[in-house]
PDB file of C-alpha atoms in Angstrom:
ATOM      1  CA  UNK U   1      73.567  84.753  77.073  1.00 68.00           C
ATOM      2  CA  UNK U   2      75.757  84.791  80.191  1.00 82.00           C
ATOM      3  CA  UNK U   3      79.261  84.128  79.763  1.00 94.00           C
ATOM      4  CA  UNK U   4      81.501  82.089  81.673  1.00 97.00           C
ATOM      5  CA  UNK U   5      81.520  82.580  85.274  1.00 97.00           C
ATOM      6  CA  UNK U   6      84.006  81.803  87.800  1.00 98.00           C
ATOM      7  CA  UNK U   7      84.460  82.624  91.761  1.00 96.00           C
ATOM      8  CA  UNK U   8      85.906  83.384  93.726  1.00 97.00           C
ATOM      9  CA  UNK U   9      87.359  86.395  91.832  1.00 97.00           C
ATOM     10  CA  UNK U  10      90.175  86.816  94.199  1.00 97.00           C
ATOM     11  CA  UNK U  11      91.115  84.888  96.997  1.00 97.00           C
ATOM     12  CA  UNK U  12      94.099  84.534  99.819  1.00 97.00           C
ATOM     13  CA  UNK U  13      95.026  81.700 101.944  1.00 96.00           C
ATOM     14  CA  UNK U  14      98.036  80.260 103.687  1.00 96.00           C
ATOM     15  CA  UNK U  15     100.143  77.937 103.271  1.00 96.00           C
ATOM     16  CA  UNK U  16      98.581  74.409 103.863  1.00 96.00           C
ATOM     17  CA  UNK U  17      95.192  75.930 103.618  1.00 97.00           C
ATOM     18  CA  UNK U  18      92.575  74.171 101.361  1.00 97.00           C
ATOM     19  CA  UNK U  19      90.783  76.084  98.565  1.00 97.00           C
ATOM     20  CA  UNK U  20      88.208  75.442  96.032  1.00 98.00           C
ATOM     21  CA  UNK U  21      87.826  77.241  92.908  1.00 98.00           C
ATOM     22  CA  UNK U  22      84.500  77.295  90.990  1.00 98.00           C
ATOM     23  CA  UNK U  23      83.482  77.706  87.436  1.00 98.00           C
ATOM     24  CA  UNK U  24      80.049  77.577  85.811  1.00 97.00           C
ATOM     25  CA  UNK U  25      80.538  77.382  81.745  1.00 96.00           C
ATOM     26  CA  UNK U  26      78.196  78.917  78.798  1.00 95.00           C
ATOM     27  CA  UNK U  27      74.677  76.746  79.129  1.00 93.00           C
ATOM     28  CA  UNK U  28      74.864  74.062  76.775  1.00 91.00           C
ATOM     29  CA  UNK U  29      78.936  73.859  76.583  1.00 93.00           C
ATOM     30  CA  UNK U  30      79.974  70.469  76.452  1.00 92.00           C
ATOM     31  CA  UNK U  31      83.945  71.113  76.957  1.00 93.00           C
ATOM     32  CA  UNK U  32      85.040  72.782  79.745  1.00 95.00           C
ATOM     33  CA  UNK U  33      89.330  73.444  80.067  1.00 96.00           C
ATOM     34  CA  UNK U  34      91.002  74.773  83.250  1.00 98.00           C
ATOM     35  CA  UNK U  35      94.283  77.231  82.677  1.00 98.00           C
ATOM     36  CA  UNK U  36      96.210  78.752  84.777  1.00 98.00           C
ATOM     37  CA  UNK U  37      98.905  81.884  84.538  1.00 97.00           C
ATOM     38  CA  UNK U  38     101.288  82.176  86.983  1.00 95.00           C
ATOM     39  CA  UNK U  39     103.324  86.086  87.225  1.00 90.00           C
ATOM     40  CA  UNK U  40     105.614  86.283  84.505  1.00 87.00           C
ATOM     41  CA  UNK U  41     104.489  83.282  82.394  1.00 92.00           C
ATOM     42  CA  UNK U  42     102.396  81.856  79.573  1.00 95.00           C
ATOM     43  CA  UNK U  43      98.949  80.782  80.460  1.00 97.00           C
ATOM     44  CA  UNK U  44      98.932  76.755  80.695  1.00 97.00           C
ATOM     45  CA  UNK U  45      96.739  74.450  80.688  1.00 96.00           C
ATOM     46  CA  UNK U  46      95.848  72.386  83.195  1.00 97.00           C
ATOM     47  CA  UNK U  47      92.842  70.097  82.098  1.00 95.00           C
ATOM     48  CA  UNK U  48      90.024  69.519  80.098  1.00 94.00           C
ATOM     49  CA  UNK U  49      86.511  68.171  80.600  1.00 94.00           C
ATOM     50  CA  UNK U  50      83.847  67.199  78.266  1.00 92.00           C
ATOM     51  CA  UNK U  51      80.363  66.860  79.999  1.00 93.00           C
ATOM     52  CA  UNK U  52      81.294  65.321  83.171  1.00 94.00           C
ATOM     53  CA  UNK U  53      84.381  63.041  82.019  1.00 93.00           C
ATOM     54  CA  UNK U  54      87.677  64.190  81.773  1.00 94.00           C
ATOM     55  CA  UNK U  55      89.512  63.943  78.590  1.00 91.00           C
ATOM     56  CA  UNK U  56      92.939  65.363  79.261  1.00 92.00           C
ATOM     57  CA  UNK U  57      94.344  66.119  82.411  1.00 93.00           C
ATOM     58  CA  UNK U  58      97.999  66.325  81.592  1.00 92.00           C
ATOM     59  CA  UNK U  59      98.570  69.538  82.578  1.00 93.00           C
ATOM     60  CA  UNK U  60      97.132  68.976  86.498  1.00 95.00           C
ATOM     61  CA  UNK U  61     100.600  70.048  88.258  1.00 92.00           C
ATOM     62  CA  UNK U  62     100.334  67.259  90.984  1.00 91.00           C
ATOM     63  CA  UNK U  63      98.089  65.225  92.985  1.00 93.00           C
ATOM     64  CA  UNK U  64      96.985  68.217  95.234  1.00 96.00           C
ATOM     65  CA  UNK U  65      95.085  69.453  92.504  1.00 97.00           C
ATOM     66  CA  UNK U  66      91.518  67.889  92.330  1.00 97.00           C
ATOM     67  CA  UNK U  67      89.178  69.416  89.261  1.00 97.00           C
ATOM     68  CA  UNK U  68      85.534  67.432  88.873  1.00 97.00           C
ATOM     69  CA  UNK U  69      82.740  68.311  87.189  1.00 96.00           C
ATOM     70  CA  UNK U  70      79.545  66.568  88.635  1.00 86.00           C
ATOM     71  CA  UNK U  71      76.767  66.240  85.939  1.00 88.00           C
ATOM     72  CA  UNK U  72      78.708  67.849  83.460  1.00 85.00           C
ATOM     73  CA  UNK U  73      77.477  71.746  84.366  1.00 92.00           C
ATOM     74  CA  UNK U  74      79.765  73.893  86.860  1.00 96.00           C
ATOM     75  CA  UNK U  75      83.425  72.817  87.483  1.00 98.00           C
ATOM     76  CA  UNK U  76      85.218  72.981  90.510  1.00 98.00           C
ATOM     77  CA  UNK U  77      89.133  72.652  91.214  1.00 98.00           C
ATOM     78  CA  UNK U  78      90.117  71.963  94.600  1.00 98.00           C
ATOM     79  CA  UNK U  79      93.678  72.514  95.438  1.00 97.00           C
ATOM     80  CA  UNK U  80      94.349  70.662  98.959  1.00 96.00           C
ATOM     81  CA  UNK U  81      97.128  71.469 100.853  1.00 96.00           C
ATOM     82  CA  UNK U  82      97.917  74.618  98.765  1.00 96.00           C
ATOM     83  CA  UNK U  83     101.756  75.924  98.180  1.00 96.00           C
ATOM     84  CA  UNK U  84     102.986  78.973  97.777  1.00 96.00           C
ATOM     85  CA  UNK U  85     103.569  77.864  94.050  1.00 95.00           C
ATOM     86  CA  UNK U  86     100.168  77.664  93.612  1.00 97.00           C
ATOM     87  CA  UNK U  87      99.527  81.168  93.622  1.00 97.00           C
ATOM     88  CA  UNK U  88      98.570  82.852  89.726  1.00 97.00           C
ATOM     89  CA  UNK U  89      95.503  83.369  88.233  1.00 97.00           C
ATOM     90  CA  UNK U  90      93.275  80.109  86.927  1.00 98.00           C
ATOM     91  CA  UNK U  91      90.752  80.111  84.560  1.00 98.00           C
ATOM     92  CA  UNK U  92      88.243  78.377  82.798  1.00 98.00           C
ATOM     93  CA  UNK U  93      86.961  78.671  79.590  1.00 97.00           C
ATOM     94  CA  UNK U  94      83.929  76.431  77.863  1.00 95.00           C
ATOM     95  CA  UNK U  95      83.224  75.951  74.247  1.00 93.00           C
ATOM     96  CA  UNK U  96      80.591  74.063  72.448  1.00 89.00           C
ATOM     97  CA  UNK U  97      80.905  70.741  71.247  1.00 77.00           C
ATOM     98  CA  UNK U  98      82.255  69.545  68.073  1.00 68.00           C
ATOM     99  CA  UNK U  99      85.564  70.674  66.602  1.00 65.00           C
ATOM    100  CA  UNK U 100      86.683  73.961  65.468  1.00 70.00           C
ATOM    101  CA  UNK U 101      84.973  76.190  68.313  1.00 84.00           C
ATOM    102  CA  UNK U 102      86.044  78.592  69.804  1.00 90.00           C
ATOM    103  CA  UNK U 103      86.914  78.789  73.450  1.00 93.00           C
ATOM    104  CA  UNK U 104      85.477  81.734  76.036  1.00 95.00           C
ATOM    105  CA  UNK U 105      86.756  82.646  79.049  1.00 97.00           C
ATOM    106  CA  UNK U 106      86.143  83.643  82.348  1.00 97.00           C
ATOM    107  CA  UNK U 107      87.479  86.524  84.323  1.00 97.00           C
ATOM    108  CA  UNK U 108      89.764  84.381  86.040  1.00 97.00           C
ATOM    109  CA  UNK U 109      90.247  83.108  90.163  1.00 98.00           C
ATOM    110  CA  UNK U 110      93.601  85.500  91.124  1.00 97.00           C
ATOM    111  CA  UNK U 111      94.715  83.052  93.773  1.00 97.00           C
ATOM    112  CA  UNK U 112      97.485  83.726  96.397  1.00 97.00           C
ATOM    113  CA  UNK U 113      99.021  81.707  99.133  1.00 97.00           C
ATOM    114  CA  UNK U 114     101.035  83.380 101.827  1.00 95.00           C
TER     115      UNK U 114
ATOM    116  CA  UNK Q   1     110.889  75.004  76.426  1.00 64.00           C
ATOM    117  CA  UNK Q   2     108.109  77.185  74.635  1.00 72.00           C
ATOM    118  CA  UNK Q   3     106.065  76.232  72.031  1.00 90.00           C
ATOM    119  CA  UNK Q   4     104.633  78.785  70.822  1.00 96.00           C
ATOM    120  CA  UNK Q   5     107.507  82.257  71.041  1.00 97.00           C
ATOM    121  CA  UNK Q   6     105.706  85.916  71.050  1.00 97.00           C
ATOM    122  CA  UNK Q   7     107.275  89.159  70.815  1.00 96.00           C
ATOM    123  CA  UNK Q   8     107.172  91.652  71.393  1.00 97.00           C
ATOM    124  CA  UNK Q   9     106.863  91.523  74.867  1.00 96.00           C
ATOM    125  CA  UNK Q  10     105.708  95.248  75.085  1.00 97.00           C
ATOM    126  CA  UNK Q  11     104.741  97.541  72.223  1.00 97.00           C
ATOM    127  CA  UNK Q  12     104.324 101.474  71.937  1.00 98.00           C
ATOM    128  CA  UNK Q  13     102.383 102.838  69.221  1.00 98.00           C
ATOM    129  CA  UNK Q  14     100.715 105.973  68.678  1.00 97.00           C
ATOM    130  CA  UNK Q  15      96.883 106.597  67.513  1.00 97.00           C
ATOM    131  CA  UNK Q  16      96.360 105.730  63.878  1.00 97.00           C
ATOM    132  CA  UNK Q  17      99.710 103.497  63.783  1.00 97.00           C
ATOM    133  CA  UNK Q  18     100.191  99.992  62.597  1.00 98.00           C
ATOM    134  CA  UNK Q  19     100.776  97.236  65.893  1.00 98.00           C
ATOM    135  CA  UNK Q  20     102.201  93.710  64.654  1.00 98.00           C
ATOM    136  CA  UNK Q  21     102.801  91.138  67.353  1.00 98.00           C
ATOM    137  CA  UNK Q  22     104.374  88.003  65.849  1.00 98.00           C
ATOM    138  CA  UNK Q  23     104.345  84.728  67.025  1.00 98.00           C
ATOM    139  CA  UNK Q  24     106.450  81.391  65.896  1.00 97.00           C
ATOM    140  CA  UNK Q  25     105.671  77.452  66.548  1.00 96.00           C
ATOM    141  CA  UNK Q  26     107.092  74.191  66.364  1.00 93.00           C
ATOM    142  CA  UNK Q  27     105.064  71.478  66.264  1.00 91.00           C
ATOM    143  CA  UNK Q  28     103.205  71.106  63.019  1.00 90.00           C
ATOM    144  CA  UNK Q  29     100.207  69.388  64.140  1.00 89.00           C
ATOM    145  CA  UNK Q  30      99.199  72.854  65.221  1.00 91.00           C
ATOM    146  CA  UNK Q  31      95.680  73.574  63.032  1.00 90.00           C
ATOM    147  CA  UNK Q  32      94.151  76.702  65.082  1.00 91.00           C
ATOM    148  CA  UNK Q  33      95.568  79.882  65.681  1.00 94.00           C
ATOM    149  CA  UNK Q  34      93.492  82.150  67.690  1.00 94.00           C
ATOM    150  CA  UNK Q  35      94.378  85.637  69.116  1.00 97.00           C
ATOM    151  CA  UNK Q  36      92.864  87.016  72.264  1.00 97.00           C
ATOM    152  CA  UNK Q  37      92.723  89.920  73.751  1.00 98.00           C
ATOM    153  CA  UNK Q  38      92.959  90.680  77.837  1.00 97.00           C
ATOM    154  CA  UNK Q  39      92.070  93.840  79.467  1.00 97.00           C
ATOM    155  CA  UNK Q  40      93.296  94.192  82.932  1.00 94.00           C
ATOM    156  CA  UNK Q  41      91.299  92.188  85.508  1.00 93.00           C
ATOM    157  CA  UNK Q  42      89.254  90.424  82.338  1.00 95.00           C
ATOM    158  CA  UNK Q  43      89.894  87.368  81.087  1.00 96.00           C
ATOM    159  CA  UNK Q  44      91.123  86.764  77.403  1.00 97.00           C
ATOM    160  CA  UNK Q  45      88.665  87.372  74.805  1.00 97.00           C
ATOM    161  CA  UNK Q  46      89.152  85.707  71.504  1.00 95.00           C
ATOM    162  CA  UNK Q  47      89.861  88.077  69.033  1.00 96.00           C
ATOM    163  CA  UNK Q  48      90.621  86.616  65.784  1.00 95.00           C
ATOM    164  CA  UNK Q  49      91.516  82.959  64.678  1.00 93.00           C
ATOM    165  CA  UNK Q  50      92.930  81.576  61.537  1.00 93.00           C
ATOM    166  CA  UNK Q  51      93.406  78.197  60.301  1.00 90.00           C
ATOM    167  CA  UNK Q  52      96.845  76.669  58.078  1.00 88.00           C
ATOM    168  CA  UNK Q  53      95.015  77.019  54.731  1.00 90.00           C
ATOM    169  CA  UNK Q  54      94.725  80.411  54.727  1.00 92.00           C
ATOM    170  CA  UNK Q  55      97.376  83.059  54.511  1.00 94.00           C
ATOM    171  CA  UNK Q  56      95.552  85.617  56.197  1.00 96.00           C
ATOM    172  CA  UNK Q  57      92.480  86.574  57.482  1.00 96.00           C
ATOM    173  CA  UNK Q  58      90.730  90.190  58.236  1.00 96.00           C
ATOM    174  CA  UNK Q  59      87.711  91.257  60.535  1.00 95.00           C
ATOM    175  CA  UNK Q  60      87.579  95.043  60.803  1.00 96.00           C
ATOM    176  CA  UNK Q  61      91.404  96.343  61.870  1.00 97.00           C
ATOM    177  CA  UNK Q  62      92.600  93.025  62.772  1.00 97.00           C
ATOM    178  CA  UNK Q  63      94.453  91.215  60.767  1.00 97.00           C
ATOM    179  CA  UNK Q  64      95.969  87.858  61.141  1.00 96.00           C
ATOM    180  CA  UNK Q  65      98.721  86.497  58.973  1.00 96.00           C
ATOM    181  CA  UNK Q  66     100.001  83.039  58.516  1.00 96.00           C
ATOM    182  CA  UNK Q  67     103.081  81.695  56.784  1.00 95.00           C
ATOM    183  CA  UNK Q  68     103.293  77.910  57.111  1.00 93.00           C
ATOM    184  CA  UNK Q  69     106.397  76.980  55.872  1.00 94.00           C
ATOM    185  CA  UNK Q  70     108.086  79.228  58.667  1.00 95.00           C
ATOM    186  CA  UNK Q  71     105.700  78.270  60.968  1.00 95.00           C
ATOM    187  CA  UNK Q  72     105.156  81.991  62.123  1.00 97.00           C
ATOM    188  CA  UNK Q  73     101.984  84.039  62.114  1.00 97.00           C
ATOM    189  CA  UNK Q  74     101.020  87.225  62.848  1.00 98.00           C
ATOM    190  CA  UNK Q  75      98.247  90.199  64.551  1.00 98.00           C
ATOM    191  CA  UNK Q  76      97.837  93.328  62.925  1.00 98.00           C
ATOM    192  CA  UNK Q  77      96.525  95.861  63.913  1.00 98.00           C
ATOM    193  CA  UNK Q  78      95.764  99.015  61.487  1.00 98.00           C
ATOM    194  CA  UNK Q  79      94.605 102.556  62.877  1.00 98.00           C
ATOM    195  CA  UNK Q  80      95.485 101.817  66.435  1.00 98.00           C
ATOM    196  CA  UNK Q  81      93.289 103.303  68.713  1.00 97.00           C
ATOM    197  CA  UNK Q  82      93.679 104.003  72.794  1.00 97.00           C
ATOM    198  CA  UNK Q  83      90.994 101.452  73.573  1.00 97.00           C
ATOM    199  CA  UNK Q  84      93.051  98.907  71.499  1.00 98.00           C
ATOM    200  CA  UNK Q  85      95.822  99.041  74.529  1.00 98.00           C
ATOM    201  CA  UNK Q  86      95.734  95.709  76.436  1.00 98.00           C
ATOM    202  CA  UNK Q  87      97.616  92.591  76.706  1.00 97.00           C
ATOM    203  CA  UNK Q  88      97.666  90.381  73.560  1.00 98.00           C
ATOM    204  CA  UNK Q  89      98.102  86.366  73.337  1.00 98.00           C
ATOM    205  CA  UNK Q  90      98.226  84.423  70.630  1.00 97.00           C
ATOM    206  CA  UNK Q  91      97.952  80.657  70.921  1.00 96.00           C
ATOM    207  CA  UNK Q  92      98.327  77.216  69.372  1.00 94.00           C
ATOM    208  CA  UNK Q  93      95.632  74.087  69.383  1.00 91.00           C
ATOM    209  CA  UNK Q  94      95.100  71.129  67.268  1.00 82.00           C
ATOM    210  CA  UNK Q  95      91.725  69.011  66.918  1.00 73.00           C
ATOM    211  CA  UNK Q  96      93.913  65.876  68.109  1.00 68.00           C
ATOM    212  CA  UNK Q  97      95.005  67.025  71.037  1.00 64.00           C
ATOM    213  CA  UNK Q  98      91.395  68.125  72.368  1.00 65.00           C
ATOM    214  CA  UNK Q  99      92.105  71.771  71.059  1.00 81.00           C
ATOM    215  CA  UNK Q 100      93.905  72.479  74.380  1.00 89.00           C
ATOM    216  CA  UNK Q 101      95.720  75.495  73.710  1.00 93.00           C
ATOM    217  CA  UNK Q 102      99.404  76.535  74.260  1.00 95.00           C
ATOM    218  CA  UNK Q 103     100.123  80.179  74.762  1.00 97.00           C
ATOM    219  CA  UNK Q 104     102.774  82.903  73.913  1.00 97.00           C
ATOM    220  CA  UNK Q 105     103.830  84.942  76.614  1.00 97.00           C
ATOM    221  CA  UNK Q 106     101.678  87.506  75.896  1.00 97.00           C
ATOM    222  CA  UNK Q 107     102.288  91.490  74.500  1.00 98.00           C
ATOM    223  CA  UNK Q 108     101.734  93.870  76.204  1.00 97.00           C
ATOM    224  CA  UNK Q 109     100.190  97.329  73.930  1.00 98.00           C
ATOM    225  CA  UNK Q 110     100.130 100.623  74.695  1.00 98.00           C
ATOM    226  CA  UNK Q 111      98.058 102.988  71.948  1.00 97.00           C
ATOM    227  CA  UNK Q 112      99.444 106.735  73.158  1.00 96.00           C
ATOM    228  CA  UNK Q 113      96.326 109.401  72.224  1.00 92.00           C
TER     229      UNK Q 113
END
């Protein structure tokens, strides 16, 4: 079974720059959460999707941040213009539906604005 | 402010020693405590989890331990090995809050051979 995949693994852009981060879940994964760890602090959450509809975005940062998840498979999170507080590493992580389960991760986008 | 506090932040042991990384909460609607594990340039890997009716919970040399009324719980780790050196988080979730989680800062281990 293949795990969670996200890509970019690494990318760098400039300040005002658009970028789009992409994340394809475990096949079958109903919930889908974004995260994101920025140098020197906890990882937080950012939002959380189940099937195509989001449940919980209270941890989106601001309105430059754009997640969707079109037909409830891959996620993407668009962050449009990008800051130089922006920059840490985001990831996703799916789980199955139903409570109790447990949540897997990708490798992470390491994301840096200049 | 944090709501969930880990430490230590970093952690020496040698081969064959004992690693405990402790971690306190607040909020009591907290019902799933999971520990993951990060390697560099991997993404966390869940490790162990525990839930508040049990006191403590063991798979292999990993051993979680809860204590409810102090709202503290615990990772050990018996007969630390080299490979066992990475970053450690533990986390928080609850089922009514969509099991988002909130992290501790993370510990950072180093097993020396």
């Amino acid at each position: 079974e293949a795990g969670v995949t996200q890509f970019p693994s690494h990318s760098v852009i400039e300040k005002g720059q658009t970028v789009t981060l992409r994340c394809d879940p475990i096949s079958g994964h109903d919930n889908l959460y974004w995260y994101r760890r920025v140098m020197g602090k906890e990882i937080k959450f950012l939002l959380h999707f189940v099937k195509e509809s989001k449940q919980d975005e209270s941890g989106m940062p601001n309105n430059r941040f754009l997640a969707e998840r079109t037909g409830g498979t891959y996620s993407t999170l668009k962050v449009q213009p990008a800051e130089l507080e922006d920059s840490g590493v985001y990831f996703c992580a799916s789980s199955q539906g139903g409570g109790n389960q447990p949540q897997h991760f990708g490798d992470g986008t390491r994301l840096s604005i200049l | 402010q944090q709501q969930v506090k880990q430490s230590p932040q970093s952690l020496i042991v040698q081969k064959g020693g004992i690693s405990i990384i402790n971690c306190a909460y607040e909020n009591t609607a907290f019902d799933y405590f999971p520990w993951y594990q990060q390697f560099p340039g991997k993404g966390p890997a869940l490790l162990i989890a525990i839930r508040p009716d049990v006191s403590e919970k063991k798979e292999g040399r990993f051993t979680i331990s809860f204590n409810k009324s102090a709202k503290q719980f615990s990772l050990h780790i018996m007969d630390s090995q080299p490979g066992d050196s990475a970053t450690y988080f533990c986390a928080a979730g609850d089922a009514g809050n969509n099991r988002k989680l909130i992290w501790g800062l993370g510990t950072s281990l180093a097993v020396n051979p």
